[in-house]
Tab-separated table of C-alpha atoms and ligand atoms in Angstrom:
chain	number	residue	atom	x	y	z
A	15	MET	CA	32.303	110.226	97.422
A	16	SER	CA	34.224	111.566	94.443
A	17	PHE	CA	36.034	109.255	92.073
A	18	ARG	CA	39.360	110.944	92.912
A	19	ARG	CA	38.863	110.508	96.646
A	20	VAL	CA	38.063	106.825	96.215
A	21	LEU	CA	41.206	106.395	94.189
A	22	LEU	CA	43.347	108.130	96.785
A	23	LEU	CA	41.930	106.128	99.658
A	24	GLY	CA	42.388	102.962	97.641
A	25	ALA	CA	46.049	103.746	97.084
A	26	VAL	CA	46.639	104.437	100.781
A	27	GLY	CA	44.918	101.187	101.642
A	28	VAL	CA	47.104	99.185	99.289
A	29	VAL	CA	50.426	100.660	100.342
A	30	GLY	CA	49.426	100.586	103.996
A	31	ALA	CA	48.404	96.965	103.948
A	32	GLY	CA	51.477	96.003	101.964
A	33	SER	CA	54.007	97.517	104.326
A	34	LEU	CA	52.083	96.509	107.416
A	35	LEU	CA	51.822	92.902	106.406
A	36	LEU	CA	55.203	92.407	104.850
A	37	GLY	CA	57.629	93.717	107.408
A	38	PRO	CA	61.109	94.967	106.570
A	39	THR	CA	62.595	91.764	105.209
A	40	SER	CA	60.327	91.407	102.231
A	41	ALA	CA	61.912	91.728	98.809
A	42	PHE	CA	58.695	93.434	97.676
A	43	ALA	CA	58.850	95.933	100.512
A	44	GLN	CA	62.477	96.640	99.664
A	45	ALA	CA	61.541	97.043	96.029
A	46	GLY	CA	58.873	99.542	96.982
A	47	GLY	CA	55.986	97.163	97.766
A	48	SER	CA	52.888	97.584	95.693
A	49	SER	CA	53.938	100.974	94.405
A	50	GLY	CA	57.235	99.611	93.055
A	51	ALA	CA	58.161	96.907	90.578
A	52	ALA	CA	55.823	94.077	89.689
A	53	PRO	CA	56.597	90.934	91.649
A	54	VAL	CA	58.564	89.272	88.924
A	55	GLY	CA	62.000	87.949	89.605
A	56	SER	CA	61.497	87.681	93.343
A	57	HIS	CA	61.827	84.073	94.265
A	58	THR	CA	62.078	83.967	98.012
A	59	ASP	CA	58.783	85.790	98.532
A	60	SER	CA	56.832	84.430	95.584
A	61	LEU	CA	53.564	82.714	96.360
A	62	ARG	CA	54.849	79.521	94.782
A	63	ASP	CA	57.979	79.388	96.947
A	64	LEU	CA	56.180	80.309	100.142
A	65	GLY	CA	53.583	77.633	99.361
A	66	ALA	CA	56.298	75.077	98.643
A	67	LYS	CA	57.565	75.399	102.216
A	68	VAL	CA	54.322	73.885	103.491
A	69	GLY	CA	53.748	71.658	100.489
A	70	LEU	CA	50.927	73.737	99.057
A	71	ARG	CA	50.739	74.453	95.332
A	72	VAL	CA	49.591	78.028	94.655
A	73	GLY	CA	48.075	78.626	91.257
A	74	THR	CA	46.126	80.726	88.849
A	75	ALA	CA	43.803	80.341	85.902
A	76	VAL	CA	45.620	81.325	82.741
A	77	ASN	CA	44.551	82.567	79.361
A	78	PRO	CA	47.195	80.937	77.103
A	79	ALA	CA	46.754	83.589	74.396
A	80	GLU	CA	48.149	86.143	76.850
A	81	LEU	CA	51.377	84.213	77.372
A	82	THR	CA	52.935	86.174	74.515
A	83	SER	CA	53.158	89.113	76.944
A	84	SER	CA	56.468	88.732	78.749
A	85	THR	CA	55.219	90.635	81.809
A	86	TYR	CA	52.243	88.322	82.152
A	87	SER	CA	54.172	85.145	81.434
A	88	SER	CA	57.068	85.908	83.777
A	89	LEU	CA	54.649	86.819	86.540
A	90	ILE	CA	52.871	83.476	86.104
A	91	ALA	CA	56.145	81.581	85.963
A	92	ASN	CA	57.541	83.270	89.055
A	93	GLN	CA	54.495	83.416	91.290
A	94	PHE	CA	52.603	80.186	90.674
A	95	SER	CA	53.344	76.463	90.786
A	96	VAL	CA	50.100	75.177	89.260
A	97	VAL	CA	48.040	76.542	86.379
A	98	THR	CA	44.514	75.969	85.068
A	99	PRO	CA	43.438	76.865	81.541
A	100	GLU	CA	40.493	79.213	82.121
A	101	ASN	CA	38.610	78.014	79.032
A	102	GLU	CA	40.931	76.097	76.724
A	103	MET	CA	40.189	72.541	77.863
A	104	LYS	CA	36.419	72.996	77.696
A	105	TRP	CA	34.565	70.953	75.097
A	106	GLU	CA	33.525	73.904	72.887
A	107	VAL	CA	37.201	74.813	72.490
A	108	VAL	CA	38.740	71.368	72.097
A	109	GLU	CA	36.182	70.029	69.598
A	110	PRO	CA	34.565	73.007	67.825
A	111	ALA	CA	33.436	70.808	64.930
A	112	GLN	CA	32.541	67.186	65.515
A	113	GLY	CA	35.604	64.986	65.196
A	114	GLN	CA	37.987	67.931	64.683
A	115	HIS	CA	40.143	68.543	67.677
A	116	ASN	CA	41.797	71.809	68.580
A	117	TRP	CA	44.291	71.001	71.307
A	118	GLY	CA	46.659	73.849	70.423
A	119	PRO	CA	45.784	76.478	73.067
A	120	ALA	CA	45.783	73.956	75.910
A	121	ASP	CA	48.953	72.264	74.609
A	122	LYS	CA	50.629	75.656	74.710
A	123	LEU	CA	49.800	76.103	78.377
A	124	VAL	CA	50.854	72.553	79.260
A	125	ALA	CA	54.220	73.144	77.548
A	126	PHE	CA	54.612	76.453	79.399
A	127	ALA	CA	53.854	74.722	82.694
A	128	GLN	CA	56.366	71.978	82.040
A	129	ALA	CA	59.038	74.512	81.115
A	130	HIS	CA	58.437	76.325	84.413
A	131	HIS	CA	58.099	73.285	86.673
A	132	GLN	CA	54.416	73.878	87.232
A	133	LEU	CA	51.618	71.328	87.467
A	134	VAL	CA	48.346	71.588	85.577
A	135	ARG	CA	44.736	71.367	86.751
A	136	GLY	CA	42.594	70.124	83.866
A	137	HIS	CA	39.264	71.957	83.665
A	138	THR	CA	36.671	70.539	82.860
A	139	LEU	CA	35.308	67.367	81.237
A	140	LEU	CA	31.610	67.248	82.110
A	141	TRP	CA	29.806	70.572	82.412
A	142	GLN	CA	26.556	71.955	81.068
A	143	ASN	CA	28.172	75.193	79.835
A	144	GLN	CA	30.576	75.850	76.985
A	145	LEU	CA	29.449	72.786	75.072
A	146	PRO	CA	29.977	72.844	71.298
A	147	THR	CA	26.921	73.984	69.347
A	148	TRP	CA	27.050	70.920	67.082
A	149	LEU	CA	26.332	68.910	70.247
A	150	THR	CA	23.661	71.113	71.845
A	151	ASP	CA	21.935	71.727	68.496
A	152	GLY	CA	21.940	68.002	67.765
A	153	VAL	CA	20.373	67.232	71.136
A	154	ALA	CA	17.808	70.030	70.718
A	155	ASN	CA	16.725	68.967	67.218
A	156	GLY	CA	16.666	65.262	68.035
A	157	SER	CA	19.438	64.241	65.651
A	158	ILE	CA	21.528	63.131	68.663
A	159	SER	CA	19.691	60.529	70.745
A	160	ASN	CA	20.463	59.960	74.425
A	161	THR	CA	22.299	56.748	73.517
A	162	GLN	CA	24.453	58.679	71.071
A	163	LEU	CA	24.935	61.492	73.589
A	164	ARG	CA	26.328	59.036	76.108
A	165	ALA	CA	28.721	57.606	73.530
A	166	LEU	CA	29.825	61.120	72.529
A	167	LEU	CA	30.517	62.074	76.144
A	168	LYS	CA	32.507	58.901	76.715
A	169	LYS	CA	34.556	59.564	73.583
A	170	HIS	CA	35.099	63.204	74.564
A	171	ILE	CA	36.362	62.270	78.023
A	172	GLN	CA	38.572	59.473	76.761
A	173	ASP	CA	39.987	61.525	73.863
A	174	GLU	CA	40.806	64.497	76.065
A	175	VAL	CA	42.193	62.639	79.049
A	176	SER	CA	44.275	60.432	76.724
A	177	HIS	CA	45.594	63.437	74.831
A	178	PHE	CA	46.927	64.953	78.063
A	179	LYS	CA	47.791	61.652	79.745
A	180	GLY	CA	50.607	62.019	82.273
A	181	LYS	CA	50.488	65.813	82.068
A	182	ILE	CA	47.515	66.635	84.270
A	183	TRP	CA	47.800	66.603	88.064
A	184	GLN	CA	44.134	67.119	88.910
A	185	TRP	CA	41.178	66.852	86.515
A	186	ASP	CA	37.925	68.623	87.285
A	187	VAL	CA	36.019	65.689	85.861
A	188	ALA	CA	32.575	67.032	86.683
A	189	ASN	CA	31.672	70.650	87.336
A	190	GLU	CA	28.587	72.180	88.969
A	191	ALA	CA	26.245	69.212	88.774
A	192	PHE	CA	24.166	70.377	91.734
A	193	THR	CA	21.674	73.223	91.648
A	194	ASN	CA	21.474	75.582	94.624
A	195	PRO	CA	19.273	75.492	97.712
A	196	TRP	CA	17.779	78.828	96.605
A	197	ASP	CA	16.747	77.434	93.174
A	198	PRO	CA	13.168	76.185	92.830
A	199	GLU	CA	14.399	72.868	91.433
A	200	TRP	CA	16.809	72.198	94.346
A	201	SER	CA	16.680	68.528	95.255
A	202	GLY	CA	19.862	67.940	97.237
A	203	THR	CA	21.014	65.465	94.604
A	204	PRO	CA	22.738	65.886	91.230
A	205	ALA	CA	20.330	67.999	89.649
A	206	PRO	CA	17.096	68.075	87.841
A	207	GLY	CA	17.725	70.977	85.456
A	208	HIS	CA	21.272	69.801	84.742
A	209	PHE	CA	21.857	69.009	81.064
A	210	TRP	CA	23.739	65.743	81.594
A	211	VAL	CA	21.659	64.437	84.466
A	212	ASN	CA	18.420	65.240	82.620
A	213	HIS	CA	19.444	63.373	79.513
A	214	LEU	CA	21.460	60.512	80.923
A	215	GLY	CA	20.512	60.161	84.615
A	216	ALA	CA	22.606	60.864	87.707
A	217	SER	CA	24.749	57.746	87.149
A	218	ILE	CA	26.431	59.543	84.228
A	219	LEU	CA	28.573	61.370	86.785
A	220	ALA	CA	30.006	58.140	88.169
A	221	ASP	CA	30.610	56.937	84.609
A	222	ALA	CA	32.520	60.120	83.795
A	223	PHE	CA	34.924	59.458	86.684
A	224	LYS	CA	35.393	55.829	85.595
A	225	TRP	CA	36.110	56.803	81.982
A	226	ALA	CA	38.601	59.473	83.040
A	227	HIS	CA	40.335	57.020	85.366
A	228	GLU	CA	40.622	54.409	82.621
A	229	ALA	CA	42.271	56.957	80.324
A	230	ASP	CA	44.788	58.258	82.894
A	231	PRO	CA	44.925	56.111	86.031
A	232	LYS	CA	47.435	58.423	87.708
A	233	ALA	CA	45.508	61.713	87.468
A	234	LEU	CA	43.693	62.931	90.564
A	235	LEU	CA	39.987	63.203	89.776
A	236	PHE	CA	37.959	66.046	91.283
A	237	TYR	CA	34.349	67.141	91.537
A	238	ASN	CA	34.277	70.974	91.420
A	239	ASP	CA	31.492	73.297	92.582
A	240	TYR	CA	30.635	76.723	94.014
A	241	ALA	CA	28.663	77.939	97.055
A	242	ILE	CA	30.040	75.049	99.138
A	243	GLU	CA	32.470	77.177	101.187
A	244	ASN	CA	30.422	76.927	104.361
A	245	VAL	CA	28.702	74.099	106.177
A	246	ASN	CA	25.410	74.460	104.321
A	247	ALA	CA	22.742	72.384	102.588
A	248	LYS	CA	24.673	72.251	99.316
A	249	SER	CA	28.071	71.324	100.760
A	250	THR	CA	26.383	68.668	102.900
A	251	ALA	CA	24.591	67.280	99.839
A	252	VAL	CA	27.861	67.167	97.873
A	253	LEU	CA	29.638	65.463	100.777
A	254	ASN	CA	26.935	62.810	101.149
A	255	TRP	CA	26.871	62.186	97.398
A	256	VAL	CA	30.631	61.843	97.090
A	257	LYS	CA	30.804	59.502	100.099
A	258	GLN	CA	28.215	57.318	98.402
A	259	LEU	CA	30.165	57.270	95.143
A	260	ARG	CA	33.370	56.334	96.896
A	261	ALA	CA	31.602	53.579	98.811
A	262	GLN	CA	30.582	52.214	95.404
A	263	GLY	CA	34.205	52.288	94.246
A	264	VAL	CA	33.914	55.297	91.925
A	265	PRO	CA	37.411	56.779	91.443
A	266	ILE	CA	36.829	60.253	92.819
A	267	ASP	CA	39.784	61.669	94.717
A	268	GLY	CA	38.919	65.217	95.604
A	269	ILE	CA	36.572	68.150	95.864
A	270	GLY	CA	37.278	71.547	94.345
A	271	PHE	CA	35.896	74.512	96.266
A	272	GLN	CA	35.589	77.191	93.588
A	273	THR	CA	35.447	80.004	96.208
A	274	HIS	CA	33.898	82.772	94.122
A	275	LEU	CA	33.201	85.214	96.954
A	276	ASP	CA	31.451	88.578	96.962
A	277	THR	CA	31.724	91.227	99.684
A	278	GLN	CA	27.943	91.687	99.751
A	279	TYR	CA	27.590	88.140	101.102
A	280	GLY	CA	30.372	88.462	103.671
A	281	VAL	CA	33.293	86.217	104.536
A	282	PRO	CA	32.579	82.485	104.925
A	283	THR	CA	32.441	81.791	108.649
A	284	ASP	CA	33.004	78.045	108.798
A	285	PHE	CA	34.969	77.297	105.643
A	286	THR	CA	37.667	75.472	107.624
A	287	GLN	CA	35.185	73.247	109.423
A	288	ASP	CA	33.469	72.585	106.107
A	289	MET	CA	36.596	71.645	104.175
A	290	GLN	CA	37.860	69.584	107.109
A	291	ARG	CA	34.844	67.273	106.962
A	292	PHE	CA	35.696	66.464	103.326
A	293	GLY	CA	39.269	65.790	104.399
A	294	ASP	CA	37.978	63.581	107.219
A	295	ALA	CA	36.050	61.588	104.611
A	296	GLY	CA	39.365	60.757	102.925
A	297	LEU	CA	39.084	63.276	100.103
A	298	LYS	CA	41.744	65.595	98.848
A	299	THR	CA	40.558	69.182	98.630
A	300	ALA	CA	41.554	72.291	96.697
A	301	VAL	CA	40.544	75.902	96.367
A	302	THR	CA	40.128	76.004	92.611
A	303	GLU	CA	38.762	79.364	91.409
A	304	ALA	CA	39.284	81.923	94.176
A	305	ASP	CA	38.221	85.511	93.662
A	306	VAL	CA	36.457	88.134	95.775
A	307	ARG	CA	34.336	90.576	93.851
A	308	THR	CA	32.785	93.798	95.029
A	309	PHE	CA	30.746	96.666	93.588
A	310	THR	CA	32.937	98.983	91.561
A	311	GLU	CA	32.479	102.393	90.021
A	312	PRO	CA	30.603	102.232	86.700
A	313	ASN	CA	32.994	101.304	83.908
A	314	SER	CA	35.789	100.525	86.362
A	315	VAL	CA	37.174	97.090	87.067
A	316	ASN	CA	39.459	98.258	89.862
A	317	THR	CA	37.753	100.901	91.970
A	318	PRO	CA	35.302	99.748	94.652
A	319	THR	CA	32.358	102.060	95.211
A	320	ASP	CA	32.773	101.540	98.950
A	321	THR	CA	36.327	101.927	100.229
A	322	ASN	CA	35.496	99.699	103.188
A	323	ALA	CA	35.031	96.862	100.733
A	324	VAL	CA	38.785	96.405	100.405
A	325	ALA	CA	39.033	95.346	104.049
A	326	VAL	CA	36.291	92.760	103.496
A	327	GLN	CA	38.040	91.528	100.355
A	328	ASN	CA	41.264	91.089	102.299
A	329	ALA	CA	39.420	89.270	105.072
A	330	ALA	CA	37.859	86.928	102.506
A	331	TRP	CA	41.195	86.130	100.846
A	332	LYS	CA	42.726	85.594	104.283
A	333	GLN	CA	39.954	83.205	105.274
A	334	SER	CA	40.284	81.288	102.011
A	335	ILE	CA	44.036	80.761	102.147
A	336	ASP	CA	43.928	80.121	105.913
A	337	THR	CA	41.345	77.392	105.368
A	338	CYS	CA	43.485	75.713	102.760
A	339	LEU	CA	46.537	75.970	105.027
A	340	ALA	CA	44.659	74.633	108.052
A	341	VAL	CA	43.220	71.576	106.318
A	342	ARG	CA	45.972	69.109	105.430
A	343	SER	CA	43.991	67.537	102.619
A	344	CYS	CA	44.081	70.889	100.770
A	345	ILE	CA	46.760	70.444	98.135
A	346	SER	CA	46.345	73.530	95.959
A	347	PHE	CA	45.051	77.076	96.142
A	348	THR	CA	44.193	78.641	92.769
A	349	ALA	CA	43.010	82.169	91.962
A	350	TRP	CA	40.644	82.458	88.985
A	351	GLY	CA	42.889	84.672	86.886
A	352	VAL	CA	45.645	87.164	87.481
A	353	SER	CA	44.395	90.727	87.043
A	354	ASP	CA	41.059	92.438	87.624
A	355	ASP	CA	40.588	93.418	83.992
A	356	GLN	CA	40.965	89.835	82.752
A	357	SER	CA	38.534	88.376	85.258
A	358	TRP	CA	35.151	86.903	84.255
A	359	VAL	CA	33.539	89.152	86.894
A	360	PRO	CA	33.124	92.569	85.203
A	361	THR	CA	31.347	91.154	82.173
A	362	THR	CA	29.216	88.716	84.147
A	363	PHE	CA	28.160	91.197	86.845
A	364	ALA	CA	27.793	94.365	84.810
A	365	ASN	CA	24.684	95.949	86.252
A	366	PRO	CA	25.390	96.950	88.916
A	367	GLN	CA	29.060	96.740	88.068
A	368	GLU	CA	31.238	94.371	90.092
A	369	GLY	CA	34.951	93.722	89.801
A	370	ALA	CA	38.246	94.186	91.642
A	371	ALA	CA	38.107	90.458	92.246
A	372	LEU	CA	41.710	89.329	91.892
A	373	LEU	CA	45.191	89.763	93.351
A	374	TYR	CA	46.588	92.132	90.696
A	375	ASP	CA	45.292	95.351	89.201
A	376	SER	CA	45.001	95.992	85.487
A	377	ASN	CA	48.648	97.073	85.316
A	378	LEU	CA	49.683	93.728	86.796
A	379	GLN	CA	50.651	95.422	90.020
A	380	PRO	CA	49.991	93.401	93.193
A	381	LYS	CA	47.080	94.649	95.279
A	382	SER	CA	46.694	94.541	99.040
A	383	GLU	CA	44.925	91.189	98.545
A	384	TYR	CA	48.129	89.783	97.065
A	385	PHE	CA	50.089	90.852	100.137
A	386	THR	CA	47.458	89.339	102.401
A	387	VAL	CA	47.804	85.940	100.721
A	388	GLN	CA	51.581	86.282	100.717
A	389	HIS	CA	51.605	87.184	104.403
A	390	GLU	CA	49.461	84.197	105.370
A	391	LEU	CA	51.736	81.863	103.417
A	392	ALA	CA	54.859	83.407	104.912
A	393	THR	CA	53.723	83.240	108.516
A	394	THR	CA	51.732	80.022	108.617
A	395	GLU	CA	52.629	77.247	110.972
A	396	ALA	CA	50.680	74.777	108.881
A	397	ALA	CA	52.002	71.262	108.731
A	398	HIS	CA	53.777	70.237	105.554
A	399	ARG	CA	51.586	68.191	103.241
A	400	THR	CA	53.089	65.450	101.122
A	401	GLY	CA	52.392	63.747	97.839
A	402	ILE	CA	51.577	66.930	95.995
A	403	GLY	CA	53.948	66.448	93.129
A	404	ALA	CA	52.788	63.085	91.969
A	405	GLY	CA	49.579	61.441	90.910
A	406	ARG	CA	47.246	59.284	92.950
A	407	SER	CA	48.794	57.696	96.004
B	523	9MR	O1	36.222	82.385	83.576
B	523	9MR	C1	35.450	81.718	82.607
B	523	9MR	C2	34.938	82.720	81.586
B	523	9MR	O2	36.001	83.251	80.822
B	523	9MR	C3	33.920	82.050	80.664
B	523	9MR	O3	33.328	83.022	79.830
B	523	9MR	C4	32.843	81.380	81.530
B	523	9MR	C5	31.810	80.710	80.636
B	523	9MR	O4	30.906	79.962	81.345
B	523	9MR	O5	33.450	80.436	82.392
B	523	9MR	C6	34.306	81.025	83.306
B	523	9MR	O6	34.836	80.084	84.213
B	523	9MR	C7	33.913	79.407	85.047
B	523	9MR	C8	34.506	78.046	85.365
B	523	9MR	O7	34.818	77.378	84.169
B	523	9MR	C9	33.567	77.219	86.217
B	523	9MR	N1	33.190	77.921	87.414
B	523	9MR	C10	32.676	79.277	87.212
B	523	9MR	C11	33.686	80.087	86.393
B	523	9MR	C12	33.216	81.535	86.281
B	523	9MR	O8	32.040	81.597	85.541
């Protein structure tokens, strides 16, 4: 299929889905839907306001450096009620040289959020990626012992959580501590192969939650992971582990379902049942990093190679937001970025090229996926959830 034909079909798909899903009363439809103005300035139909009607915070990952663009910043202010710094609270950013803190980029986003009545998800305190090189080099060359490593982690968590005390709604305290059932080292427990668990033992995860709780007793503390959006071996392992921790009194409040989906793997079939069992165990839940990638034309971040992919992408977004709406413990639904060109996907999955993962195209125009999420929020009969504006209850 020619590039031009794909583009044309894509455009028909977007406009068609937008008008079909929105109906005549939508401010976006009146403004010309996806082919008209960007969805800034519309309050009644914004994702944040539609979510507020059922007590669900709708959010996005933000790159604070981009907030200088007024189009980007007004879109974020108008559409979303919770924000996550995509990278700016990670250890390599906040402490690039040992003992020298760089809180500026994250402070900027927190101030933006406060000015726009948004909450903040803090991301992330204990992860094996995006660690500062002074730390990883020190561990590799033996100049940082395991005893020192533990003390450094404790200080990092306490410094960061204290710095943002009272300003973070949910902290992703620990991120991706399990391997995957398809990895050779899969054990069903926090993971051999994981930097922190290898050096300090699995109990370091419980300690991380305790340290974070001591520094900000009101913040909701989450464990965040991917490939747990179905009832499967990994989600079951995470559920069993977190139940055990809670039985031991570890202050862990919730589970973040990253929800990085890909059309080649299909739409999760039992996401609702899966998330519900975490809710039944007394945990809050959240969709924390939603995106749906697909194969795109070489060097394109927007144009799927297969036009049918857009329907699968819409089905995946629908399933994700419907799950969060159906499960009352789900308190926030966050997309991992705003527009396709800013997403982590094109650079991470470059050969073959994948992209088109988010709700807006590279011109910050809403895609059919945006209208799908909007439609589900507008038409849901989900029960209102409470306690989403405060800390731990
Ligand atoms: O989106 C983030 C990207 O900009 C960074 O380069 C990448 C580095 O590891 O991390 C991305 O965010 C990840 C998130 O922090 C944890 N879950 C997976 C996300 C996508 O890789």
